[in-house]
C-alpha atoms as an extended CHARMM CRD file, in Angstrom:
* protein
*
        93  EXT
         1         1  UNK       CA             79.0480000000       88.1680000000       95.3820000000  PROA      1               0.0000000000
         2         2  UNK       CA             76.5050000000       89.2630000000       98.0110000000  PROA      2               0.0000000000
         3         3  UNK       CA             74.5480000000       92.3680000000       96.9340000000  PROA      3               0.0000000000
         4         4  UNK       CA             72.8690000000       93.1700000000      100.0740000000  PROA      4               0.0000000000
         5         5  UNK       CA             70.9790000000       96.4680000000       99.8920000000  PROA      5               0.0000000000
         6         6  UNK       CA             71.9480000000       97.2050000000      103.4510000000  PROA      6               0.0000000000
         7         7  UNK       CA             75.6010000000       96.7920000000      102.9540000000  PROA      7               0.0000000000
         8         8  UNK       CA             75.5070000000       99.3030000000      100.0870000000  PROA      8               0.0000000000
         9         9  UNK       CA             73.5690000000      101.7570000000      102.2140000000  PROA      9               0.0000000000
        10        10  UNK       CA             76.2430000000      101.5340000000      104.9100000000  PROA      10              0.0000000000
        11        11  UNK       CA             78.9340000000      102.1190000000      102.3590000000  PROA      11              0.0000000000
        12        12  UNK       CA             77.2560000000      105.0650000000      100.7610000000  PROA      12              0.0000000000
        13        13  UNK       CA             76.5350000000      106.5630000000      104.3080000000  PROA      13              0.0000000000
        14        14  UNK       CA             80.0950000000      106.4430000000      105.1820000000  PROA      14              0.0000000000
        15        15  UNK       CA             81.2520000000      108.1650000000      102.2940000000  PROA      15              0.0000000000
        16        16  UNK       CA             78.6770000000      110.7170000000      102.5710000000  PROA      16              0.0000000000
        17        17  UNK       CA             79.9210000000      111.3060000000      106.1440000000  PROA      17              0.0000000000
        18        18  UNK       CA             83.4410000000      111.5420000000      105.2610000000  PROA      18              0.0000000000
        19        19  UNK       CA             82.5200000000      114.0810000000      102.4200000000  PROA      19              0.0000000000
        20        20  UNK       CA             80.4550000000      116.2260000000      105.0710000000  PROA      20              0.0000000000
        21        21  UNK       CA             83.2320000000      116.0680000000      107.3200000000  PROA      21              0.0000000000
        22        22  UNK       CA             85.6400000000      117.3280000000      104.7360000000  PROA      22              0.0000000000
        23        23  UNK       CA             83.2740000000      119.9120000000      103.5590000000  PROA      23              0.0000000000
        24        24  UNK       CA             83.0050000000      121.5160000000      106.8860000000  PROA      24              0.0000000000
        25        25  UNK       CA             86.7300000000      121.3730000000      107.4150000000  PROA      25              0.0000000000
        26        26  UNK       CA             87.2280000000      123.3260000000      104.0430000000  PROA      26              0.0000000000
        27        27  UNK       CA             84.5330000000      125.6310000000      104.8500000000  PROA      27              0.0000000000
        28        28  UNK       CA             86.0830000000      126.3650000000      108.3990000000  PROA      28              0.0000000000
        29        29  UNK       CA             89.6000000000      126.8140000000      106.3850000000  PROA      29              0.0000000000
        30        30  UNK       CA             87.9680000000      129.5610000000      104.1720000000  PROA      30              0.0000000000
        31        31  UNK       CA             85.9490000000      131.3680000000      107.0210000000  PROA      31              0.0000000000
        32        32  UNK       CA             88.9510000000      132.2500000000      109.0980000000  PROA      32              0.0000000000
        33        33  UNK       CA             90.9100000000      134.3270000000      106.6970000000  PROA      33              0.0000000000
        34        34  UNK       CA             87.5390000000      135.6840000000      104.9960000000  PROA      34              0.0000000000
        35        35  UNK       CA             86.6680000000      136.9980000000      108.3470000000  PROA      35              0.0000000000
        36        36  UNK       CA             89.9450000000      138.7190000000      109.0270000000  PROA      36              0.0000000000
        37        37  UNK       CA             89.7270000000      140.1500000000      105.4800000000  PROA      37              0.0000000000
        38        38  UNK       CA             86.1770000000      141.4300000000      105.8550000000  PROA      38              0.0000000000
        39        39  UNK       CA             87.1790000000      142.9940000000      109.2990000000  PROA      39              0.0000000000
        40        40  UNK       CA             90.0860000000      144.7680000000      107.6580000000  PROA      40              0.0000000000
        41        41  UNK       CA             87.8050000000      145.9510000000      104.9020000000  PROA      41              0.0000000000
        42        42  UNK       CA             85.5130000000      147.6460000000      107.5290000000  PROA      42              0.0000000000
        43        43  UNK       CA             82.8300000000      145.0770000000      107.2620000000  PROA      43              0.0000000000
        44        44  UNK       CA             81.3350000000      142.5980000000      110.1250000000  PROA      44              0.0000000000
        45        45  UNK       CA             83.5010000000      139.6090000000      110.2750000000  PROA      45              0.0000000000
        46        46  UNK       CA             80.2730000000      137.5400000000      110.7450000000  PROA      46              0.0000000000
        47        47  UNK       CA             80.0310000000      137.7820000000      107.0080000000  PROA      47              0.0000000000
        48        48  UNK       CA             82.5410000000      134.7810000000      106.8350000000  PROA      48              0.0000000000
        49        49  UNK       CA             79.4700000000      132.5370000000      107.6880000000  PROA      49              0.0000000000
        50        50  UNK       CA             78.5780000000      133.1500000000      104.0860000000  PROA      50              0.0000000000
        51        51  UNK       CA             81.2970000000      130.6940000000      103.0600000000  PROA      51              0.0000000000
        52        52  UNK       CA             79.3970000000      127.8390000000      104.5340000000  PROA      52              0.0000000000
        53        53  UNK       CA             77.4520000000      127.6270000000      101.2840000000  PROA      53              0.0000000000
        54        54  UNK       CA             79.5540000000      127.7140000000       98.0540000000  PROA      54              0.0000000000
        55        55  UNK       CA             77.6010000000      130.2490000000       95.9300000000  PROA      55              0.0000000000
        56        56  UNK       CA             77.1770000000      132.7690000000       98.7720000000  PROA      56              0.0000000000
        57        57  UNK       CA             80.8520000000      132.4300000000       99.3640000000  PROA      57              0.0000000000
        58        58  UNK       CA             81.6420000000      133.3080000000       95.9260000000  PROA      58              0.0000000000
        59        59  UNK       CA             79.3970000000      136.4520000000       96.2650000000  PROA      59              0.0000000000
        60        60  UNK       CA             81.1590000000      137.4560000000       99.1930000000  PROA      60              0.0000000000
        61        61  UNK       CA             84.2860000000      137.1170000000       97.5000000000  PROA      61              0.0000000000
        62        62  UNK       CA             83.0970000000      139.7540000000       94.8580000000  PROA      62              0.0000000000
        63        63  UNK       CA             81.8990000000      142.1140000000       97.3580000000  PROA      63              0.0000000000
        64        64  UNK       CA             85.0730000000      142.1590000000       99.1320000000  PROA      64              0.0000000000
        65        65  UNK       CA             86.7890000000      142.4820000000       95.6030000000  PROA      65              0.0000000000
        66        66  UNK       CA             84.8160000000      145.5780000000       94.5990000000  PROA      66              0.0000000000
        67        67  UNK       CA             83.7740000000      147.6660000000       97.5250000000  PROA      67              0.0000000000
        68        68  UNK       CA             85.4620000000      150.7250000000       98.6660000000  PROA      68              0.0000000000
        69        69  UNK       CA             87.2670000000      149.8390000000      101.7350000000  PROA      69              0.0000000000
        70        70  UNK       CA             86.8390000000      151.8100000000      104.7580000000  PROA      70              0.0000000000
        71        71  UNK       CA             90.5020000000      152.2000000000      105.8070000000  PROA      71              0.0000000000
        72        72  UNK       CA             92.4140000000      155.2840000000      106.9220000000  PROA      72              0.0000000000
        73        73  UNK       CA             95.5940000000      155.7930000000      104.7790000000  PROA      73              0.0000000000
        74        74  UNK       CA             98.9910000000      155.8580000000      106.4570000000  PROA      74              0.0000000000
        75        75  UNK       CA            100.1640000000      159.4050000000      107.4870000000  PROA      75              0.0000000000
        76        76  UNK       CA            102.7970000000      160.7330000000      105.2270000000  PROA      76              0.0000000000
        77        77  UNK       CA            106.1630000000      161.7450000000      106.6990000000  PROA      77              0.0000000000
        78        78  UNK       CA            106.6760000000      165.3880000000      106.8310000000  PROA      78              0.0000000000
        79        79  UNK       CA            110.3690000000      165.2580000000      106.2480000000  PROA      79              0.0000000000
        80        80  UNK       CA            112.2250000000      162.4060000000      104.5710000000  PROA      80              0.0000000000
        81        81  UNK       CA            115.8650000000      161.8310000000      105.0540000000  PROA      81              0.0000000000
        82        82  UNK       CA            117.9190000000      162.1020000000      101.8560000000  PROA      82              0.0000000000
        83        83  UNK       CA            118.9850000000      158.8960000000      100.2820000000  PROA      83              0.0000000000
        84        84  UNK       CA            121.7070000000      157.9760000000       99.9850000000  PROA      84              0.0000000000
        85        85  UNK       CA            122.9210000000      159.5840000000      103.1990000000  PROA      85              0.0000000000
        86        86  UNK       CA            125.1140000000      162.6130000000      102.5260000000  PROA      86              0.0000000000
        87        87  UNK       CA            128.5830000000      162.7290000000      103.9820000000  PROA      87              0.0000000000
        88        88  UNK       CA            129.0650000000      165.1490000000      106.7990000000  PROA      88              0.0000000000
        89        89  UNK       CA            130.2620000000      168.7900000000      105.5950000000  PROA      89              0.0000000000
        90        90  UNK       CA            134.1130000000      168.9530000000      105.0830000000  PROA      90              0.0000000000
        91        91  UNK       CA            135.8670000000      170.7950000000      107.9010000000  PROA      91              0.0000000000
        92        92  UNK       CA            136.3310000000      174.4110000000      107.1420000000  PROA      92              0.0000000000
        93        93  UNK       CA            139.8550000000      175.9610000000      107.4050000000  PROA      93              0.0000000000
């Protein structure tokens, strides 16, 4: 068995490279929905860049969970139709 250090450095560098690419893909996969959620909460979508680092991504998750969202409630209907629909009035004689 050949225990050449150069060979081991190459193998380790390949695994580190694969891990780095996988980590960037996972960070991007979390950044896209986090940006949309932050935008819906009334915050800057640029906060999704905090997902690049694991601990700051967790902090952003807690921020989104516990802040008061700045959204306007849906308007209430002034008149709601009766449910179930009522049959028409009987003909009058």
